[in-house]
Amino acid sequence: GQQVQQSPASLVLQEGENAELQCNFSTSLNSMQWFYQRPGGSLVSLFYNPSGTKHSGRLTSTTVIKERRSSLHISSSQTTDSGTYLCARMDSNYQLIWGSGTKLIIKP
Amino acid sequence: ETAVFQTPNYHVTQVGNEVSFNCKQTLGHDTMYWYKQDSKKLLKIMFSYNNKQLIVNETVPRRFSPQSSDKAHLNLRIKSVEPEDSAVYLCASSPGLGYEQYFGPGTRLTVL
């Protein structure tokens, strides 16, 4: 079954609003990463976050291992934040198992 | 700054042909990976290669094979392409198993 459930599938916001993206895992969590995928397809690593909270500019990632979930928060969104956000957990072979992505659209 | 390089960017071929995609990382990493992203944007692991140890996802057809000359290179060969092989193939590397992974720009394959 689906090991990584990502929500929402799509999200439309006005510029300046905050975005909250979620990932839930059906199995225990070794580690996880958040990625941004540009419209052209290249993947940019945003966070490698096995547990706890990490910050990077307007982005915050929080992973709670015992609850098997991770979130990505984008504050004061900008139109350039538009794109697809992907989460992935690491399995026992240290390979990434991916969520289906959140398509984020920020309107001016 | 790109440190995982993939060639070609695009490749169009016909059913039954053989193709080979190249991946090189300049990060000094010990581990490399190949992922497939289908038309629905779903990503799946295909292979990981660490210290000459290959881990293969059991769902990968046998016509796919990775080829490595050294730890900085991991190429992907498809012996006889099928229409369902049309996808974006992404290469990644990490310092070792269990560490953060860094991705190349991908190779888009179209099989006619």
PDB file of C-alpha atoms in Angstrom:
ATOM      1  CA  GLY A   1       0.000   0.000   0.000  1.00  0.00           C
ATOM      2  CA  GLN A   2       0.886   3.653  -0.029  1.00  0.00           C
ATOM      3  CA  GLN A   3       3.715   4.110   2.441  1.00  0.00           C
ATOM      4  CA  VAL A   4       3.926   7.887   2.177  1.00  0.00           C
ATOM      5  CA  GLN A   5       0.753   9.936   2.132  1.00  0.00           C
ATOM      6  CA  GLN A   6       1.211  13.541   1.165  1.00  0.00           C
ATOM      7  CA  SER A   7      -1.435  16.228   1.500  1.00  0.00           C
ATOM      8  CA  PRO A   8      -2.951  18.283   0.110  1.00  0.00           C
ATOM      9  CA  ALA A   9      -2.551  17.172  -3.494  1.00  0.00           C
ATOM     10  CA  SER A  10      -2.853  20.779  -4.585  1.00  0.00           C
ATOM     11  CA  LEU A  11      -2.998  24.123  -2.847  1.00  0.00           C
ATOM     12  CA  VAL A  12      -3.824  27.570  -4.221  1.00  0.00           C
ATOM     13  CA  LEU A  13      -2.972  30.616  -2.117  1.00  0.00           C
ATOM     14  CA  GLN A  14      -2.692  34.345  -2.467  1.00  0.00           C
ATOM     15  CA  GLU A  15       0.766  35.836  -2.204  1.00  0.00           C
ATOM     16  CA  GLY A  16       1.583  36.570   1.407  1.00  0.00           C
ATOM     17  CA  GLU A  17      -0.431  33.683   2.859  1.00  0.00           C
ATOM     18  CA  ASN A  18       1.199  30.799   4.708  1.00  0.00           C
ATOM     19  CA  ALA A  19       1.291  27.252   3.340  1.00  0.00           C
ATOM     20  CA  GLU A  20       1.253  24.034   5.358  1.00  0.00           C
ATOM     21  CA  LEU A  21       2.150  20.760   3.664  1.00  0.00           C
ATOM     22  CA  GLN A  22       1.931  17.378   5.348  1.00  0.00           C
ATOM     23  CA  CYS A  23       3.422  13.915   4.988  1.00  0.00           C
ATOM     24  CA  ASN A  24       2.292  10.865   6.923  1.00  0.00           C
ATOM     25  CA  PHE A  25       4.100   7.536   6.961  1.00  0.00           C
ATOM     26  CA  SER A  26       2.561   4.106   7.406  1.00  0.00           C
ATOM     27  CA  THR A  27       5.804   2.547   8.638  1.00  0.00           C
ATOM     28  CA  SER A  28       8.491   3.593  11.064  1.00  0.00           C
ATOM     29  CA  LEU A  29      10.631   6.480   9.978  1.00  0.00           C
ATOM     30  CA  ASN A  30      14.410   6.208   9.501  1.00  0.00           C
ATOM     31  CA  SER A  31      14.848   9.615   7.979  1.00  0.00           C
ATOM     32  CA  MET A  32      13.155  11.874   5.525  1.00  0.00           C
ATOM     33  CA  GLN A  33      13.733  14.685   3.019  1.00  0.00           C
ATOM     34  CA  TRP A  34      11.659  17.500   1.557  1.00  0.00           C
ATOM     35  CA  PHE A  35      12.211  18.516  -2.052  1.00  0.00           C
ATOM     36  CA  TYR A  36      11.069  21.251  -4.386  1.00  0.00           C
ATOM     37  CA  GLN A  37      10.660  20.248  -8.006  1.00  0.00           C
ATOM     38  CA  ARG A  38      11.009  23.013 -10.550  1.00  0.00           C
ATOM     39  CA  PRO A  39       8.622  23.093 -13.529  1.00  0.00           C
ATOM     40  CA  GLY A  40      11.512  21.828 -15.659  1.00  0.00           C
ATOM     41  CA  GLY A  41      11.821  18.772 -13.453  1.00  0.00           C
ATOM     42  CA  SER A  42      15.011  19.200 -11.423  1.00  0.00           C
ATOM     43  CA  LEU A  43      14.770  18.379  -7.725  1.00  0.00           C
ATOM     44  CA  VAL A  44      16.125  20.725  -5.085  1.00  0.00           C
ATOM     45  CA  SER A  45      16.639  19.391  -1.583  1.00  0.00           C
ATOM     46  CA  LEU A  46      14.975  21.690   0.950  1.00  0.00           C
ATOM     47  CA  PHE A  47      15.467  19.762   4.179  1.00  0.00           C
ATOM     48  CA  TYR A  48      17.046  16.554   5.355  1.00  0.00           C
ATOM     49  CA  ASN A  49      15.180  16.217   8.609  1.00  0.00           C
ATOM     50  CA  PRO A  50      15.271  12.940  10.542  1.00  0.00           C
ATOM     51  CA  SER A  51      13.572  14.515  13.540  1.00  0.00           C
ATOM     52  CA  GLY A  52      12.742  17.826  15.162  1.00  0.00           C
ATOM     53  CA  THR A  53      12.422  21.229  13.565  1.00  0.00           C
ATOM     54  CA  LYS A  54      14.684  22.901  11.017  1.00  0.00           C
ATOM     55  CA  HIS A  55      14.492  26.399   9.544  1.00  0.00           C
ATOM     56  CA  SER A  56      15.695  27.846   6.278  1.00  0.00           C
ATOM     57  CA  GLY A  57      14.560  31.382   5.531  1.00  0.00           C
ATOM     58  CA  ARG A  58      10.774  31.325   5.192  1.00  0.00           C
ATOM     59  CA  LEU A  59      10.692  27.533   5.281  1.00  0.00           C
ATOM     60  CA  THR A  60      10.280  25.346   8.370  1.00  0.00           C
ATOM     61  CA  SER A  61      10.275  21.567   8.497  1.00  0.00           C
ATOM     62  CA  THR A  62       9.057  19.597  11.513  1.00  0.00           C
ATOM     63  CA  THR A  63       9.355  15.823  11.804  1.00  0.00           C
ATOM     64  CA  VAL A  64       7.718  13.933  14.672  1.00  0.00           C
ATOM     65  CA  ILE A  65       9.003  10.381  14.550  1.00  0.00           C
ATOM     66  CA  LYS A  66       6.640   8.770  17.062  1.00  0.00           C
ATOM     67  CA  GLU A  67       3.652  10.231  15.209  1.00  0.00           C
ATOM     68  CA  ARG A  68       5.117   9.220  11.830  1.00  0.00           C
ATOM     69  CA  ARG A  69       4.599  12.596  10.236  1.00  0.00           C
ATOM     70  CA  SER A  70       6.490  15.524   8.827  1.00  0.00           C
ATOM     71  CA  SER A  71       5.341  18.987   7.788  1.00  0.00           C
ATOM     72  CA  LEU A  72       6.673  21.807   5.644  1.00  0.00           C
ATOM     73  CA  HIS A  73       5.591  25.338   6.466  1.00  0.00           C
ATOM     74  CA  ILE A  74       6.097  28.225   4.058  1.00  0.00           C
ATOM     75  CA  SER A  75       5.514  31.633   5.564  1.00  0.00           C
ATOM     76  CA  SER A  76       4.622  34.763   3.607  1.00  0.00           C
ATOM     77  CA  SER A  77       4.406  32.863   0.340  1.00  0.00           C
ATOM     78  CA  GLN A  78       5.678  34.380  -2.895  1.00  0.00           C
ATOM     79  CA  THR A  79       4.772  33.631  -6.502  1.00  0.00           C
ATOM     80  CA  THR A  80       8.222  32.106  -6.968  1.00  0.00           C
ATOM     81  CA  ASP A  81       7.304  29.437  -4.399  1.00  0.00           C
ATOM     82  CA  SER A  82       4.920  27.916  -6.950  1.00  0.00           C
ATOM     83  CA  GLY A  83       5.827  24.395  -7.960  1.00  0.00           C
ATOM     84  CA  THR A  84       5.652  20.839  -6.691  1.00  0.00           C
ATOM     85  CA  TYR A  85       6.809  19.868  -3.215  1.00  0.00           C
ATOM     86  CA  LEU A  86       7.741  16.269  -2.515  1.00  0.00           C
ATOM     87  CA  CYS A  87       8.497  14.427   0.683  1.00  0.00           C
ATOM     88  CA  ALA A  88      10.305  11.109   0.885  1.00  0.00           C
ATOM     89  CA  ARG A  89      11.151   8.707   3.686  1.00  0.00           C
ATOM     90  CA  MET A  90      14.196   6.489   3.768  1.00  0.00           C
ATOM     91  CA  ASP A  91      13.555   2.743   3.866  1.00  0.00           C
ATOM     92  CA  SER A  92      15.686   0.010   5.450  1.00  0.00           C
ATOM     93  CA  ASN A  93      17.878  -0.072   2.289  1.00  0.00           C
ATOM     94  CA  TYR A  94      18.462   3.690   2.644  1.00  0.00           C
ATOM     95  CA  GLN A  95      16.508   4.321  -0.531  1.00  0.00           C
ATOM     96  CA  LEU A  96      13.891   7.056  -0.771  1.00  0.00           C
ATOM     97  CA  ILE A  97      10.188   6.157  -0.846  1.00  0.00           C
ATOM     98  CA  TRP A  98       8.247   9.101  -2.215  1.00  0.00           C
ATOM     99  CA  GLY A  99       4.974  10.885  -1.571  1.00  0.00           C
ATOM    100  CA  SER A 100       2.825  11.847  -4.544  1.00  0.00           C
ATOM    101  CA  GLY A 101       3.575  15.550  -4.174  1.00  0.00           C
ATOM    102  CA  THR A 102       1.745  18.792  -3.447  1.00  0.00           C
ATOM    103  CA  LYS A 103       1.274  21.188  -6.327  1.00  0.00           C
ATOM    104  CA  LEU A 104       1.452  24.689  -4.893  1.00  0.00           C
ATOM    105  CA  ILE A 105       0.165  27.712  -6.815  1.00  0.00           C
ATOM    106  CA  ILE A 106       0.754  31.164  -5.382  1.00  0.00           C
ATOM    107  CA  LYS A 107      -1.331  33.869  -7.050  1.00  0.00           C
ATOM    108  CA  PRO A 108      -0.113  37.485  -7.150  1.00  0.00           C
TER     109      PRO A 108
ATOM    110  CA  GLU B   1      25.047  24.887  -8.054  1.00  0.00           C
ATOM    111  CA  THR B   2      24.739  21.630  -9.965  1.00  0.00           C
ATOM    112  CA  ALA B   3      27.072  18.917  -8.764  1.00  0.00           C
ATOM    113  CA  VAL B   4      25.245  15.907 -10.147  1.00  0.00           C
ATOM    114  CA  PHE B   5      25.391  15.919 -13.919  1.00  0.00           C
ATOM    115  CA  GLN B   6      23.225  13.915 -16.289  1.00  0.00           C
ATOM    116  CA  THR B   7      23.394  13.463 -20.043  1.00  0.00           C
ATOM    117  CA  PRO B   8      21.514  13.620 -22.278  1.00  0.00           C
ATOM    118  CA  ASN B   9      18.734  15.984 -21.217  1.00  0.00           C
ATOM    119  CA  TYR B  10      16.312  14.363 -23.632  1.00  0.00           C
ATOM    120  CA  HIS B  11      16.287  11.212 -25.714  1.00  0.00           C
ATOM    121  CA  VAL B  12      13.725   9.974 -28.218  1.00  0.00           C
ATOM    122  CA  THR B  13      13.978   6.433 -29.509  1.00  0.00           C
ATOM    123  CA  GLN B  14      11.934   3.559 -30.856  1.00  0.00           C
ATOM    124  CA  VAL B  15      10.744   0.365 -29.200  1.00  0.00           C
ATOM    125  CA  GLY B  16      13.432  -2.296 -29.034  1.00  0.00           C
ATOM    126  CA  ASN B  17      16.422   0.050 -29.183  1.00  0.00           C
ATOM    127  CA  GLU B  18      19.161   0.173 -26.572  1.00  0.00           C
ATOM    128  CA  VAL B  19      19.813   3.413 -24.693  1.00  0.00           C
ATOM    129  CA  SER B  20      22.346   4.504 -22.127  1.00  0.00           C
ATOM    130  CA  PHE B  21      22.180   7.485 -19.783  1.00  0.00           C
ATOM    131  CA  ASN B  22      25.143   8.967 -18.001  1.00  0.00           C
ATOM    132  CA  CYS B  23      25.453  10.326 -14.482  1.00  0.00           C
ATOM    133  CA  LYS B  24      28.464  11.891 -12.821  1.00  0.00           C
ATOM    134  CA  GLN B  25      28.789  13.482  -9.395  1.00  0.00           C
ATOM    135  CA  THR B  26      31.581  15.794  -8.315  1.00  0.00           C
ATOM    136  CA  LEU B  27      30.684  15.806  -4.625  1.00  0.00           C
ATOM    137  CA  GLY B  28      33.029  13.001  -3.623  1.00  0.00           C
ATOM    138  CA  HIS B  29      30.061  10.926  -2.497  1.00  0.00           C
ATOM    139  CA  ASP B  30      30.215   7.170  -1.987  1.00  0.00           C
ATOM    140  CA  THR B  31      26.648   6.303  -2.942  1.00  0.00           C
ATOM    141  CA  MET B  32      24.650   6.866  -6.121  1.00  0.00           C
ATOM    142  CA  TYR B  33      21.055   6.154  -7.111  1.00  0.00           C
ATOM    143  CA  TRP B  34      18.709   5.995 -10.075  1.00  0.00           C
ATOM    144  CA  TYR B  35      15.033   6.936  -9.780  1.00  0.00           C
ATOM    145  CA  LYS B  36      12.217   6.860 -12.336  1.00  0.00           C
ATOM    146  CA  GLN B  37       9.506   9.527 -12.458  1.00  0.00           C
ATOM    147  CA  ASP B  38       6.471   8.568 -14.522  1.00  0.00           C
ATOM    148  CA  SER B  39       3.925  10.739 -16.313  1.00  0.00           C
ATOM    149  CA  LYS B  40       1.933  11.130 -13.087  1.00  0.00           C
ATOM    150  CA  LYS B  41       5.046  12.542 -11.410  1.00  0.00           C
ATOM    151  CA  LEU B  42       5.367   9.513  -9.138  1.00  0.00           C
ATOM    152  CA  LEU B  43       8.973   8.741  -8.217  1.00  0.00           C
ATOM    153  CA  LYS B  44      10.308   5.254  -7.598  1.00  0.00           C
ATOM    154  CA  ILE B  45      13.755   3.998  -6.661  1.00  0.00           C
ATOM    155  CA  MET B  46      15.394   1.748  -9.244  1.00  0.00           C
ATOM    156  CA  PHE B  47      18.947   1.138  -7.988  1.00  0.00           C
ATOM    157  CA  SER B  48      21.387   2.223  -5.356  1.00  0.00           C
ATOM    158  CA  TYR B  49      25.141   1.584  -5.582  1.00  0.00           C
ATOM    159  CA  ASN B  50      27.484   1.858  -2.609  1.00  0.00           C
ATOM    160  CA  ASN B  51      31.060   0.556  -2.422  1.00  0.00           C
ATOM    161  CA  LYS B  52      30.409  -1.767  -5.355  1.00  0.00           C
ATOM    162  CA  GLN B  53      27.305  -3.127  -3.657  1.00  0.00           C
ATOM    163  CA  LEU B  54      24.216  -2.897  -5.824  1.00  0.00           C
ATOM    164  CA  ILE B  55      20.710  -2.827  -4.360  1.00  0.00           C
ATOM    165  CA  VAL B  56      18.003  -3.414  -6.935  1.00  0.00           C
ATOM    166  CA  ASN B  57      14.339  -2.596  -6.503  1.00  0.00           C
ATOM    167  CA  GLU B  58      12.557  -5.890  -7.172  1.00  0.00           C
ATOM    168  CA  THR B  59      10.036  -4.233  -9.504  1.00  0.00           C
ATOM    169  CA  VAL B  60      12.701  -3.094 -11.986  1.00  0.00           C
ATOM    170  CA  PRO B  61      12.602  -5.098 -15.254  1.00  0.00           C
ATOM    171  CA  ARG B  62      15.775  -6.980 -16.125  1.00  0.00           C
ATOM    172  CA  ARG B  63      16.315  -4.945 -19.276  1.00  0.00           C
ATOM    173  CA  PHE B  64      17.518  -2.163 -16.975  1.00  0.00           C
ATOM    174  CA  SER B  65      21.076  -2.353 -15.661  1.00  0.00           C
ATOM    175  CA  PRO B  66      23.356   0.140 -13.899  1.00  0.00           C
ATOM    176  CA  GLN B  67      26.995   0.460 -14.914  1.00  0.00           C
ATOM    177  CA  SER B  68      29.712   2.000 -12.767  1.00  0.00           C
ATOM    178  CA  SER B  69      33.344   2.676 -13.634  1.00  0.00           C
ATOM    179  CA  ASP B  70      34.120   4.397 -10.336  1.00  0.00           C
ATOM    180  CA  LYS B  71      32.230   5.856  -7.421  1.00  0.00           C
ATOM    181  CA  ALA B  72      31.703   9.160  -9.244  1.00  0.00           C
ATOM    182  CA  HIS B  73      29.858   7.589 -12.162  1.00  0.00           C
ATOM    183  CA  LEU B  74      26.712   5.499 -12.364  1.00  0.00           C
ATOM    184  CA  ASN B  75      25.221   5.034 -15.812  1.00  0.00           C
ATOM    185  CA  LEU B  76      21.883   3.457 -16.666  1.00  0.00           C
ATOM    186  CA  ARG B  77      21.486   1.098 -19.603  1.00  0.00           C
ATOM    187  CA  ILE B  78      18.190  -0.094 -21.026  1.00  0.00           C
ATOM    188  CA  LYS B  79      18.733  -3.065 -23.303  1.00  0.00           C
ATOM    189  CA  SER B  80      15.487  -3.035 -25.277  1.00  0.00           C
ATOM    190  CA  VAL B  81      13.179  -0.144 -24.503  1.00  0.00           C
ATOM    191  CA  GLU B  82       9.420  -0.530 -24.138  1.00  0.00           C
ATOM    192  CA  PRO B  83       6.748   2.192 -24.393  1.00  0.00           C
ATOM    193  CA  GLU B  84       6.230   2.110 -20.610  1.00  0.00           C
ATOM    194  CA  ASP B  85       9.867   3.121 -20.164  1.00  0.00           C
ATOM    195  CA  SER B  86       8.957   6.658 -21.242  1.00  0.00           C
ATOM    196  CA  ALA B  87       9.667   8.730 -18.146  1.00  0.00           C
ATOM    197  CA  VAL B  88      12.156  11.054 -16.528  1.00  0.00           C
ATOM    198  CA  TYR B  89      15.162   9.258 -15.064  1.00  0.00           C
ATOM    199  CA  LEU B  90      16.796  11.000 -12.125  1.00  0.00           C
ATOM    200  CA  CYS B  91      20.250  10.292 -10.767  1.00  0.00           C
ATOM    201  CA  ALA B  92      21.234  11.157  -7.206  1.00  0.00           C
ATOM    202  CA  SER B  93      24.179  10.813  -4.862  1.00  0.00           C
ATOM    203  CA  SER B  94      24.787  10.916  -1.120  1.00  0.00           C
ATOM    204  CA  PRO B  95      27.881  10.857   1.121  1.00  0.00           C
ATOM    205  CA  GLY B  96      26.922   7.343   2.149  1.00  0.00           C
ATOM    206  CA  LEU B  97      23.913   5.227   2.912  1.00  0.00           C
ATOM    207  CA  GLY B  98      21.347   7.041   5.035  1.00  0.00           C
ATOM    208  CA  TYR B  99      22.519  10.552   4.257  1.00  0.00           C
ATOM    209  CA  GLU B 100      20.920  13.444   2.389  1.00  0.00           C
ATOM    210  CA  GLN B 101      20.560  12.823  -1.336  1.00  0.00           C
ATOM    211  CA  TYR B 102      21.348  15.322  -4.075  1.00  0.00           C
ATOM    212  CA  PHE B 103      19.754  15.080  -7.500  1.00  0.00           C
ATOM    213  CA  GLY B 104      20.744  15.722 -11.080  1.00  0.00           C
ATOM    214  CA  PRO B 105      18.480  17.510 -13.584  1.00  0.00           C
ATOM    215  CA  GLY B 106      17.116  14.293 -15.064  1.00  0.00           C
ATOM    216  CA  THR B 107      16.960  12.664 -18.492  1.00  0.00           C
ATOM    217  CA  ARG B 108      13.595  12.586 -20.235  1.00  0.00           C
ATOM    218  CA  LEU B 109      13.120   9.431 -22.312  1.00  0.00           C
ATOM    219  CA  THR B 110      10.394   9.143 -24.938  1.00  0.00           C
ATOM    220  CA  VAL B 111       9.821   5.761 -26.542  1.00  0.00           C
ATOM    221  CA  LEU B 112       7.847   5.859 -29.771  1.00  0.00           C
TER     222      LEU B 112
END
